[in-house]
Amino acid sequence: MQRKDWIGLFGRAKPEELQALAGHLGPMPAPDWLRPPETGSVMVRGRAGGTGAPFNLGEVTATRCALRDGEAEGHAIVQGRDQDHAARAAWLDLLLQGPRAAEVRRVVVEPLAAAEAARRHDRARKAEATRVDFETMVRGED
Amino acid sequence: MYVAAKGGEEAIAAAHSWLAEERRGRGALLDVDQIASQLALVVARVMSEGSLYDPELAALALRQARGDLIEAVFLIRAYRTTLPRLGASRPIDTGAMACDRRVSATFKDIPGGQVLGPTFDYTHRLIDFAEAAGADPAALAEAAPPLRPRVSDHLGREGLLRDEPRGDTSPPDLTREPLALPACRALRLQALARADEGFLLGLAYSTQRGYGRTHAFVGELRLGAVEVEIDLPELGFSVAFAEISVTECETVNQFTGSKTEPPQFTRGYGLTLGACERKAISMSLVDRALQWRELGEDFVGAPAQDEEFVLAHADNIQATGFLEHIKLPHYVDFQAELELIRRLRRAAAQTREAAE
């Protein structure tokens, strides 16, 4: 898993889910902000006909921030308005580039990715159970 | 042509069972009295449109419909047809009403006075974060395992479906610049995606009834979760930071060709944030009707073809802002109107007297 993948994974995670997993790493130190958390919106675009020219569909709330520890930088952009979530995500991004990377992968990234995959699988399974094979009936002669 | 279908019992049972699970949601089960008392205005709308006054039943219908207002109205109407008619009441006496609210925009001083009641008027329409702080929109999961390619790809491969030229230009944004007409398709789609469901539904229905008929079929309707990806220039890559639920409807439409286009299927497109199936379908019909110019079709004067009419009236916040302002005090305006009518009546009476 590359950096863009874990930043996205943290962004899509539920705040309490990330908090619970990150709790195993001990307390988060007071952040040295490069950019303190900022909540705003991201305009979501679609494409005409699904594949054509882009248009603006609507917005989604997002929170982003960046922090540092010496030379290292941690960045985050998360869905929603929870600034603690963004700060935690940025801290984890920073740790994943340093000596604790293996531990963070094992304790946070892997369980989080597995949980997301399980959620998606569960929903897909339910959708699959509603799949229907319709048969058309021959209309009688009038 | 309608063709009867059979089968699907298991899938339908599974769908209903999942519906029941989704409907149950999280937390304590909302009781009907909570809905009726805490969401009283939506309950009132269900009663009014369902044409049956019964707050508990309307609340029950709303809960069963997962808050979908029109679905709840449908349940009420269907239920109502099962009720035997017991008789008819005397006309009610509204003059004897015990009023919660009573205001006049034409007369300031009215016997009994102006009674605002529990109104939203004059509030600031600001979200009260102390009321429900830090609520995170629940993310829906994506159905990954079986791939479900777009239906339109099939028709497109045969060349039977009008091409949807791919582009990567930055689209205009209604939230940044005021609407300018004529609008390009991107601007129209943004406006439709923000539009009032009921308004779109009415327009879409009008095309089905013949006002600018476009012979729409639902080529594909899908609802599910998508990731939202954003470029982060400072990091030099993009990140799928969010997952949202959207509904998409693509219609294919009969098209016998025009001066500029060969006979083929054309497309209408609907896309909404969240699960809004009715709106997505409506949007795709209206989008198709608005494409008459690009397709070299005739403008037959149908409302759904009229870009200015559609785009200027589709936003319900704009509409309600103008509509509702007329209930605010217009004492001076009205006084002038009153004087005018009195003067005209005096003049008319004098003319009549003079003639007699």
Short mmCIF file of C-alpha atoms in Angstrom, two decimals:
data_model
loop_
_atom_site.label_atom_id
_atom_site.label_comp_id
_atom_site.label_asym_id
_atom_site.label_seq_id
_atom_site.Cartn_x
_atom_site.Cartn_y
_atom_site.Cartn_z
CA MET A 1 0.00 0.00 0.00
CA GLN A 2 1.35 3.36 -1.09
CA ARG A 3 1.08 6.70 0.60
CA LYS A 4 -1.85 7.92 -1.52
CA ASP A 5 -3.72 4.75 -0.56
CA TRP A 6 -3.35 5.12 3.17
CA ILE A 7 -4.17 8.85 3.09
CA GLY A 8 -7.38 7.94 1.25
CA LEU A 9 -8.11 5.06 3.60
CA PHE A 10 -7.82 7.36 6.63
CA GLY A 11 -9.99 9.94 4.87
CA ARG A 12 -12.79 7.48 4.19
CA ALA A 13 -12.64 5.87 7.63
CA LYS A 14 -15.16 6.73 10.30
CA PRO A 15 -13.55 9.03 12.89
CA GLU A 16 -14.29 6.69 15.80
CA GLU A 17 -12.94 3.73 13.85
CA LEU A 18 -9.63 5.48 13.22
CA GLN A 19 -9.50 6.74 16.79
CA ALA A 20 -9.96 3.26 18.22
CA LEU A 21 -7.17 1.76 16.11
CA ALA A 22 -4.77 4.67 16.58
CA GLY A 23 -5.32 4.36 20.34
CA HIS A 24 -3.11 1.24 20.30
CA LEU A 25 -0.13 3.42 19.34
CA GLY A 26 -0.23 5.44 22.56
CA PRO A 27 -1.14 9.09 22.93
CA MET A 28 -0.77 11.42 19.98
CA PRO A 29 1.79 14.15 20.73
CA ALA A 30 0.79 17.81 20.52
CA PRO A 31 0.91 18.62 16.79
CA ASP A 32 3.39 21.03 15.26
CA TRP A 33 1.14 22.40 12.53
CA LEU A 34 2.26 23.14 9.01
CA ARG A 35 -1.38 23.82 8.27
CA PRO A 36 -3.90 23.54 11.10
CA PRO A 37 -7.16 21.67 10.42
CA GLU A 38 -9.51 23.46 8.08
CA THR A 39 -13.05 22.30 7.32
CA GLY A 40 -14.58 23.13 3.98
CA SER A 41 -16.24 21.53 0.99
CA VAL A 42 -15.09 19.77 -2.12
CA MET A 43 -17.19 20.20 -5.25
CA VAL A 44 -17.95 16.75 -6.59
CA ARG A 45 -18.10 16.55 -10.35
CA GLY A 46 -19.84 14.09 -12.59
CA ARG A 47 -19.74 13.49 -16.32
CA ALA A 48 -22.59 13.98 -18.74
CA GLY A 49 -23.88 10.55 -19.65
CA GLY A 50 -21.49 9.11 -17.07
CA THR A 51 -18.62 9.30 -19.53
CA GLY A 52 -18.88 12.67 -21.29
CA ALA A 53 -17.92 16.20 -20.40
CA PRO A 54 -17.61 17.10 -16.70
CA PHE A 55 -20.19 19.05 -14.74
CA ASN A 56 -20.49 20.10 -11.12
CA LEU A 57 -22.71 17.70 -9.21
CA GLY A 58 -22.55 19.13 -5.71
CA GLU A 59 -20.27 19.49 -2.75
CA VAL A 60 -19.00 17.22 0.01
CA THR A 61 -17.59 18.43 3.32
CA ALA A 62 -13.93 17.76 3.96
CA THR A 63 -11.27 18.62 6.53
CA ARG A 64 -7.59 18.85 5.79
CA CYS A 65 -4.41 19.60 7.73
CA ALA A 66 -0.64 19.05 7.75
CA LEU A 67 1.81 18.68 10.61
CA ARG A 68 5.53 18.09 11.00
CA ASP A 69 8.09 16.44 13.21
CA GLY A 70 11.51 17.77 12.32
CA GLU A 71 11.94 17.19 8.58
CA ALA A 72 9.03 14.77 8.29
CA GLU A 73 5.58 15.92 7.23
CA GLY A 74 2.20 14.31 7.74
CA HIS A 75 -0.73 15.26 5.50
CA ALA A 76 -4.42 14.49 5.70
CA ILE A 77 -7.67 15.17 3.92
CA VAL A 78 -10.71 13.48 5.40
CA GLN A 79 -14.38 13.34 4.58
CA GLY A 80 -16.60 15.30 6.96
CA ARG A 81 -16.07 17.99 9.56
CA ASP A 82 -14.17 16.19 12.33
CA GLN A 83 -10.90 18.03 12.87
CA ASP A 84 -9.55 15.49 15.37
CA HIS A 85 -10.01 12.87 12.68
CA ALA A 86 -7.91 14.93 10.26
CA ALA A 87 -5.20 15.58 12.85
CA ARG A 88 -5.01 11.88 13.70
CA ALA A 89 -4.82 10.93 10.02
CA ALA A 90 -1.96 13.39 9.45
CA TRP A 91 -0.08 12.05 12.47
CA LEU A 92 -0.45 8.48 11.17
CA ASP A 93 0.78 9.58 7.73
CA LEU A 94 3.84 11.04 9.43
CA LEU A 95 4.49 7.88 11.45
CA LEU A 96 4.16 5.72 8.32
CA GLN A 97 7.17 7.53 6.82
CA GLY A 98 9.38 6.97 9.88
CA PRO A 99 10.79 4.20 12.09
CA ARG A 100 7.36 3.13 13.41
CA ALA A 101 6.02 2.45 9.91
CA ALA A 102 5.82 -1.33 10.28
CA GLU A 103 4.00 -1.08 13.60
CA VAL A 104 1.47 1.45 12.22
CA ARG A 105 0.80 -0.73 9.20
CA ARG A 106 0.15 -3.73 11.42
CA VAL A 107 -1.89 -1.97 14.09
CA VAL A 108 -3.86 0.60 12.05
CA VAL A 109 -3.58 0.36 8.26
CA GLU A 110 -4.14 -3.36 7.80
CA PRO A 111 -7.12 -3.68 10.17
CA LEU A 112 -8.67 -0.52 8.74
CA ALA A 113 -8.29 -1.73 5.17
CA ALA A 114 -9.72 -5.11 6.15
CA ALA A 115 -12.70 -3.49 7.84
CA GLU A 116 -13.44 -1.37 4.78
CA ALA A 117 -13.16 -4.36 2.48
CA ALA A 118 -15.49 -6.35 4.76
CA ARG A 119 -18.07 -3.55 4.76
CA ARG A 120 -18.02 -3.37 0.99
CA HIS A 121 -18.20 -7.11 0.64
CA ASP A 122 -21.12 -7.31 3.02
CA ARG A 123 -23.08 -4.75 1.02
CA ALA A 124 -22.21 -6.38 -2.27
CA ARG A 125 -23.43 -9.69 -0.88
CA LYS A 126 -26.75 -8.18 0.09
CA ALA A 127 -27.08 -6.59 -3.34
CA GLU A 128 -26.30 -9.89 -4.97
CA ALA A 129 -29.07 -11.59 -3.00
CA THR A 130 -31.56 -9.24 -4.62
CA ARG A 131 -30.51 -10.01 -8.14
CA VAL A 132 -33.43 -11.15 -10.23
CA ASP A 133 -33.82 -13.05 -13.44
CA PHE A 134 -36.97 -11.89 -15.10
CA GLU A 135 -38.58 -13.96 -17.80
CA THR A 136 -40.85 -12.28 -20.29
CA MET A 137 -44.16 -13.99 -20.82
CA VAL A 138 -45.59 -14.55 -24.26
CA ARG A 139 -48.66 -12.42 -24.80
CA GLY A 140 -51.82 -14.24 -25.76
CA GLU A 141 -53.45 -13.72 -29.14
CA ASP A 142 -56.26 -11.23 -29.00
CA MET B 1 -45.01 -2.08 -25.24
CA TYR B 2 -45.76 -3.57 -21.86
CA VAL B 3 -44.65 -7.14 -21.36
CA ALA B 4 -45.68 -8.97 -18.22
CA ALA B 5 -42.87 -10.49 -16.18
CA LYS B 6 -42.65 -13.23 -13.63
CA GLY B 7 -40.02 -14.61 -11.32
CA GLY B 8 -37.76 -12.93 -8.83
CA GLU B 9 -39.60 -13.98 -5.69
CA GLU B 10 -36.42 -14.76 -3.79
CA ALA B 11 -34.71 -11.57 -4.88
CA ILE B 12 -37.77 -9.56 -3.96
CA ALA B 13 -37.93 -11.23 -0.56
CA ALA B 14 -34.24 -10.49 -0.05
CA ALA B 15 -34.74 -6.90 -1.15
CA HIS B 16 -37.61 -6.48 1.28
CA SER B 17 -35.66 -8.08 4.06
CA TRP B 18 -32.73 -5.76 3.39
CA LEU B 19 -35.13 -2.86 3.20
CA ALA B 20 -36.40 -3.76 6.65
CA GLU B 21 -32.85 -3.85 7.95
CA GLU B 22 -31.89 -0.55 6.34
CA ARG B 23 -35.09 1.01 7.57
CA ARG B 24 -34.37 -0.02 11.13
CA GLY B 25 -31.09 1.94 11.04
CA ARG B 26 -29.11 2.67 14.17
CA GLY B 27 -29.95 3.81 17.67
CA ALA B 28 -33.30 3.65 19.41
CA LEU B 29 -36.27 2.95 17.17
CA LEU B 30 -38.08 6.22 16.51
CA ASP B 31 -41.53 5.87 17.93
CA VAL B 32 -44.45 7.17 15.96
CA ASP B 33 -45.24 9.83 18.52
CA GLN B 34 -41.68 11.16 18.31
CA ILE B 35 -41.98 11.46 14.53
CA ALA B 36 -45.42 13.01 14.72
CA SER B 37 -44.34 15.54 17.32
CA GLN B 38 -40.73 16.23 16.33
CA LEU B 39 -41.17 16.09 12.56
CA ALA B 40 -44.62 17.55 12.63
CA LEU B 41 -44.32 19.58 9.45
CA VAL B 42 -43.40 16.68 7.24
CA VAL B 43 -46.18 14.68 8.87
CA ALA B 44 -48.55 17.49 7.97
CA ARG B 45 -47.44 17.41 4.36
CA VAL B 46 -48.06 13.67 4.16
CA MET B 47 -51.54 14.19 5.58
CA SER B 48 -52.30 17.03 3.19
CA GLU B 49 -51.01 15.32 0.06
CA GLY B 50 -52.26 11.96 1.23
CA SER B 51 -55.62 13.66 1.76
CA LEU B 52 -56.18 11.90 5.09
CA TYR B 53 -55.80 13.58 8.46
CA ASP B 54 -54.23 11.16 10.92
CA PRO B 55 -50.91 12.24 12.40
CA GLU B 56 -49.99 8.82 13.80
CA LEU B 57 -50.68 7.07 10.52
CA ALA B 58 -48.74 9.66 8.54
CA ALA B 59 -45.84 9.27 10.97
CA LEU B 60 -45.99 5.51 10.63
CA ALA B 61 -45.99 5.85 6.83
CA LEU B 62 -43.01 8.19 6.99
CA ARG B 63 -41.05 5.74 9.10
CA GLN B 64 -41.95 2.85 6.81
CA ALA B 65 -40.90 5.00 3.84
CA ARG B 66 -37.59 5.84 5.53
CA GLY B 67 -38.50 9.50 5.37
CA ASP B 68 -39.30 9.52 1.66
CA LEU B 69 -42.21 11.90 1.59
CA ILE B 70 -43.81 10.84 -1.64
CA GLU B 71 -43.55 7.16 -0.73
CA ALA B 72 -45.28 7.96 2.55
CA VAL B 73 -48.07 9.79 0.72
CA PHE B 74 -48.50 6.77 -1.53
CA LEU B 75 -48.97 4.51 1.52
CA ILE B 76 -51.56 6.88 2.95
CA ARG B 77 -53.50 7.07 -0.33
CA ALA B 78 -53.47 3.30 -0.74
CA TYR B 79 -54.62 2.82 2.85
CA ARG B 80 -57.34 5.42 2.43
CA THR B 81 -58.96 3.45 -0.40
CA THR B 82 -59.56 0.56 2.02
CA LEU B 83 -61.63 2.70 4.42
CA PRO B 84 -65.43 2.47 4.24
CA ARG B 85 -67.24 5.83 3.99
CA LEU B 86 -69.30 6.42 7.13
CA GLY B 87 -70.90 9.70 6.22
CA ALA B 88 -70.16 13.42 5.82
CA SER B 89 -69.59 16.19 8.38
CA ARG B 90 -71.18 19.60 8.56
CA PRO B 91 -69.04 22.36 7.14
CA ILE B 92 -66.41 23.40 9.66
CA ASP B 93 -66.52 26.90 11.13
CA THR B 94 -63.05 28.32 10.57
CA GLY B 95 -64.10 31.66 12.04
CA ALA B 96 -64.38 29.93 15.38
CA MET B 97 -60.89 28.45 15.10
CA ALA B 98 -58.58 28.42 18.11
CA CYS B 99 -55.58 29.93 16.27
CA ASP B 100 -51.94 28.95 16.77
CA ARG B 101 -50.88 31.48 14.18
CA ARG B 102 -52.59 34.23 12.36
CA VAL B 103 -50.91 37.03 10.41
CA SER B 104 -52.01 39.54 7.83
CA ALA B 105 -49.71 41.07 5.24
CA THR B 106 -52.28 43.56 4.09
CA PHE B 107 -53.65 44.96 7.33
CA LYS B 108 -51.47 45.76 10.27
CA ASP B 109 -54.21 46.35 12.79
CA ILE B 110 -56.66 43.54 12.76
CA PRO B 111 -59.17 42.69 15.45
CA GLY B 112 -57.58 39.99 17.53
CA GLY B 113 -54.08 40.99 16.38
CA GLN B 114 -51.35 39.27 14.41
CA VAL B 115 -50.31 35.95 15.89
CA LEU B 116 -46.95 34.63 14.69
CA GLY B 117 -47.17 31.24 16.36
CA PRO B 118 -44.29 28.75 16.19
CA THR B 119 -42.82 30.18 12.96
CA PHE B 120 -39.46 29.89 11.22
CA ASP B 121 -39.98 33.38 9.88
CA TYR B 122 -37.46 35.84 11.28
CA THR B 123 -35.06 33.10 12.41
CA HIS B 124 -31.59 33.28 10.92
CA ARG B 125 -31.62 29.84 9.26
CA LEU B 126 -28.27 28.98 10.80
CA ILE B 127 -27.52 25.42 11.80
CA ASP B 128 -27.51 25.11 15.56
CA PHE B 129 -24.34 23.16 16.20
CA ALA B 130 -25.10 22.87 19.88
CA GLU B 131 -28.18 20.90 18.87
CA ALA B 132 -26.36 18.13 16.97
CA ALA B 133 -22.62 18.74 16.98
CA GLY B 134 -20.05 16.96 14.85
CA ALA B 135 -22.42 14.66 13.02
CA ASP B 136 -20.47 12.71 10.43
CA PRO B 137 -22.33 11.68 7.29
CA ALA B 138 -22.44 7.89 7.33
CA ALA B 139 -20.47 6.50 4.41
CA LEU B 140 -21.98 3.77 2.28
CA ALA B 141 -19.84 0.94 0.99
CA GLU B 142 -19.14 0.17 -2.63
CA ALA B 143 -20.25 -3.10 -4.16
CA ALA B 144 -16.99 -4.29 -5.61
CA PRO B 145 -17.08 -8.04 -6.44
CA PRO B 146 -19.18 -8.45 -9.64
CA LEU B 147 -18.27 -5.82 -12.20
CA ARG B 148 -21.29 -4.00 -13.57
CA PRO B 149 -20.29 -2.21 -16.77
CA ARG B 150 -22.45 0.56 -18.11
CA VAL B 151 -25.42 -0.56 -20.16
CA SER B 152 -24.83 2.29 -22.59
CA ASP B 153 -21.46 0.79 -23.55
CA HIS B 154 -23.30 -2.01 -25.37
CA LEU B 155 -25.37 0.29 -27.56
CA GLY B 156 -22.43 2.63 -27.97
CA ARG B 157 -20.28 -0.13 -29.44
CA GLU B 158 -22.83 -0.72 -32.19
CA GLY B 159 -22.92 2.98 -32.97
CA LEU B 160 -26.63 3.10 -32.18
CA LEU B 161 -26.23 5.51 -29.31
CA ARG B 162 -25.24 9.10 -29.75
CA ASP B 163 -21.69 9.60 -28.63
CA GLU B 164 -21.12 11.49 -25.42
CA PRO B 165 -17.93 13.36 -26.22
CA ARG B 166 -15.46 13.03 -23.40
CA GLY B 167 -13.90 16.28 -22.28
CA ASP B 168 -11.71 17.52 -19.53
CA THR B 169 -12.40 21.21 -19.51
CA SER B 170 -13.28 22.72 -16.16
CA PRO B 171 -17.07 23.13 -16.13
CA PRO B 172 -18.80 26.39 -15.20
CA ASP B 173 -20.02 26.52 -11.61
CA LEU B 174 -23.43 27.93 -10.71
CA THR B 175 -22.32 28.46 -7.14
CA ARG B 176 -19.62 30.83 -8.34
CA GLU B 177 -21.13 32.65 -11.32
CA PRO B 178 -24.76 33.56 -11.87
CA LEU B 179 -26.69 31.56 -14.42
CA ALA B 180 -26.12 32.86 -17.95
CA LEU B 181 -28.35 31.86 -20.86
CA PRO B 182 -28.11 30.08 -23.16
CA ALA B 183 -26.52 27.59 -20.78
CA CYS B 184 -24.15 24.85 -21.85
CA ARG B 185 -25.03 21.25 -20.95
CA ALA B 186 -22.65 21.21 -17.98
CA LEU B 187 -24.37 24.21 -16.45
CA ARG B 188 -27.77 22.70 -17.11
CA LEU B 189 -26.79 19.42 -15.46
CA GLN B 190 -25.51 21.23 -12.39
CA ALA B 191 -28.73 23.20 -12.14
CA LEU B 192 -30.83 20.05 -12.55
CA ALA B 193 -28.78 18.16 -9.95
CA ARG B 194 -29.65 20.93 -7.47
CA ALA B 195 -33.26 21.24 -8.51
CA ASP B 196 -36.42 20.53 -6.61
CA GLU B 197 -37.52 16.94 -7.03
CA GLY B 198 -41.17 17.80 -7.36
CA PHE B 199 -40.53 20.38 -10.02
CA LEU B 200 -38.37 18.01 -12.04
CA LEU B 201 -40.92 15.28 -11.62
CA GLY B 202 -43.65 17.54 -12.99
CA LEU B 203 -41.58 18.57 -15.97
CA ALA B 204 -40.49 15.02 -16.71
CA TYR B 205 -44.08 13.87 -16.52
CA SER B 206 -45.13 16.61 -18.92
CA THR B 207 -42.72 15.22 -21.53
CA GLN B 208 -44.23 11.78 -21.04
CA ARG B 209 -47.70 13.19 -21.59
CA GLY B 210 -46.71 14.76 -24.87
CA TYR B 211 -45.30 18.21 -24.12
CA GLY B 212 -42.08 17.74 -26.02
CA ARG B 213 -42.23 13.96 -26.10
CA THR B 214 -38.84 12.26 -26.14
CA HIS B 215 -39.82 8.58 -25.83
CA ALA B 216 -37.54 7.87 -22.92
CA PHE B 217 -36.55 4.45 -21.71
CA VAL B 218 -34.48 3.97 -18.60
CA GLY B 219 -31.32 2.58 -20.09
CA GLU B 220 -29.78 2.23 -16.68
CA LEU B 221 -30.50 3.34 -13.18
CA ARG B 222 -27.90 2.81 -10.51
CA LEU B 223 -27.51 3.71 -6.91
CA GLY B 224 -24.46 3.08 -4.79
CA ALA B 225 -21.27 4.37 -3.26
CA VAL B 226 -18.48 6.06 -5.19
CA GLU B 227 -15.13 7.29 -4.01
CA VAL B 228 -14.38 10.97 -4.36
CA GLU B 229 -10.86 11.63 -5.42
CA ILE B 230 -9.01 14.93 -5.24
CA ASP B 231 -5.62 16.04 -6.57
CA LEU B 232 -3.21 17.21 -3.92
CA PRO B 233 -0.60 19.29 -5.77
CA GLU B 234 1.61 19.66 -2.68
CA LEU B 235 2.00 15.88 -2.57
CA GLY B 236 2.00 15.31 -6.32
CA PHE B 237 -0.75 12.67 -6.31
CA SER B 238 -4.48 12.24 -5.90
CA VAL B 239 -6.34 10.82 -2.92
CA ALA B 240 -9.74 9.13 -2.70
CA PHE B 241 -10.58 10.90 0.53
CA ALA B 242 -14.32 10.36 0.57
CA GLU B 243 -16.95 7.84 -0.33
CA ILE B 244 -20.43 9.06 -1.21
CA SER B 245 -23.70 7.52 -2.29
CA VAL B 246 -25.09 8.64 -5.65
CA THR B 247 -27.95 7.72 -7.95
CA GLU B 248 -27.51 7.72 -11.69
CA CYS B 249 -30.10 7.38 -14.40
CA GLU B 250 -29.39 7.15 -18.06
CA THR B 251 -32.28 7.16 -20.48
CA VAL B 252 -32.09 6.21 -24.11
CA ASN B 253 -34.53 7.92 -26.37
CA GLN B 254 -35.98 7.15 -29.77
CA PHE B 255 -34.66 9.56 -32.33
CA THR B 256 -35.51 9.36 -35.99
CA GLY B 257 -32.82 11.79 -37.01
CA SER B 258 -32.74 15.47 -37.84
CA LYS B 259 -31.05 17.79 -40.30
CA THR B 260 -27.79 17.39 -38.41
CA GLU B 261 -27.98 13.96 -36.77
CA PRO B 262 -28.55 10.45 -38.13
CA PRO B 263 -31.28 8.19 -36.70
CA GLN B 264 -29.96 6.78 -33.45
CA PHE B 265 -30.72 6.58 -29.77
CA THR B 266 -30.03 9.75 -27.89
CA ARG B 267 -29.40 10.06 -24.19
CA GLY B 268 -30.74 11.81 -21.14
CA TYR B 269 -28.67 11.86 -17.99
CA GLY B 270 -29.53 12.14 -14.33
CA LEU B 271 -27.12 12.11 -11.41
CA THR B 272 -27.86 12.98 -7.83
CA LEU B 273 -25.98 13.08 -4.56
CA GLY B 274 -27.46 10.36 -2.36
CA ALA B 275 -30.27 7.93 -2.96
CA CYS B 276 -32.80 9.91 -5.05
CA GLU B 277 -34.12 7.57 -7.65
CA ARG B 278 -37.21 9.50 -8.67
CA LYS B 279 -35.19 12.65 -9.03
CA ALA B 280 -32.46 11.01 -11.05
CA ILE B 281 -35.02 9.65 -13.51
CA SER B 282 -36.81 12.98 -13.73
CA MET B 283 -33.52 14.74 -14.28
CA SER B 284 -32.60 12.50 -17.17
CA LEU B 285 -35.90 13.15 -18.94
CA VAL B 286 -35.60 16.88 -18.50
CA ASP B 287 -31.96 16.83 -19.59
CA ARG B 288 -33.01 15.07 -22.78
CA ALA B 289 -35.81 17.51 -23.50
CA LEU B 290 -33.42 20.44 -23.09
CA GLN B 291 -31.09 19.03 -25.73
CA TRP B 292 -33.37 19.92 -28.65
CA ARG B 293 -31.00 22.56 -29.95
CA GLU B 294 -27.89 20.35 -29.98
CA LEU B 295 -29.86 17.59 -31.71
CA GLY B 296 -31.38 19.84 -34.36
CA GLU B 297 -34.91 19.10 -33.17
CA ASP B 298 -37.81 21.52 -33.41
CA PHE B 299 -38.70 23.67 -30.46
CA VAL B 300 -42.37 22.85 -30.02
CA GLY B 301 -42.89 25.27 -27.16
CA ALA B 302 -43.03 22.60 -24.45
CA PRO B 303 -42.14 23.82 -20.95
CA ALA B 304 -39.48 21.12 -20.48
CA GLN B 305 -37.73 22.31 -23.67
CA ASP B 306 -37.63 25.88 -22.48
CA GLU B 307 -34.22 26.30 -20.92
CA GLU B 308 -34.98 29.65 -19.38
CA PHE B 309 -38.24 28.41 -17.90
CA VAL B 310 -36.69 25.26 -16.47
CA LEU B 311 -33.45 26.67 -15.11
CA ALA B 312 -34.97 29.82 -13.70
CA HIS B 313 -37.62 27.94 -11.74
CA ALA B 314 -35.97 24.67 -10.73
CA ASP B 315 -34.35 25.89 -7.52
CA ASN B 316 -36.84 25.60 -4.72
CA ILE B 317 -34.96 27.90 -2.38
CA GLN B 318 -35.08 30.68 -4.95
CA ALA B 319 -38.68 29.94 -5.70
CA THR B 320 -39.83 29.81 -2.11
CA GLY B 321 -37.91 32.93 -1.25
CA PHE B 322 -39.85 34.93 -3.78
CA LEU B 323 -43.10 33.14 -3.23
CA GLU B 324 -43.16 33.49 0.52
CA HIS B 325 -42.11 37.09 0.64
CA ILE B 326 -45.68 38.04 -0.24
CA LYS B 327 -46.86 37.04 3.20
CA LEU B 328 -44.59 39.64 4.78
CA PRO B 329 -46.06 43.06 5.45
CA HIS B 330 -47.09 44.95 2.32
CA TYR B 331 -49.21 47.47 4.15
CA VAL B 332 -48.16 50.47 2.14
CA ASP B 333 -48.35 48.68 -1.20
CA PHE B 334 -51.73 47.32 -0.33
CA GLN B 335 -52.98 50.61 0.99
CA ALA B 336 -52.15 52.14 -2.38
CA GLU B 337 -53.98 49.30 -4.15
CA LEU B 338 -56.95 49.82 -1.88
CA GLU B 339 -57.04 53.54 -2.59
CA LEU B 340 -56.86 52.84 -6.29
CA ILE B 341 -59.76 50.37 -6.21
CA ARG B 342 -61.86 52.78 -4.10
CA ARG B 343 -61.16 55.60 -6.51
CA LEU B 344 -62.03 53.46 -9.53
CA ARG B 345 -65.24 52.31 -7.86
CA ARG B 346 -66.21 55.90 -7.04
CA ALA B 347 -65.53 56.91 -10.60
CA ALA B 348 -67.51 53.95 -11.93
CA ALA B 349 -70.45 54.76 -9.64
CA GLN B 350 -70.41 58.40 -10.72
CA THR B 351 -70.39 57.39 -14.37
CA ARG B 352 -73.34 55.07 -13.73
CA GLU B 353 -75.26 57.78 -11.86
CA ALA B 354 -74.57 60.28 -14.61
CA ALA B 355 -75.85 57.81 -17.20
CA GLU B 356 -79.10 57.13 -15.28
#
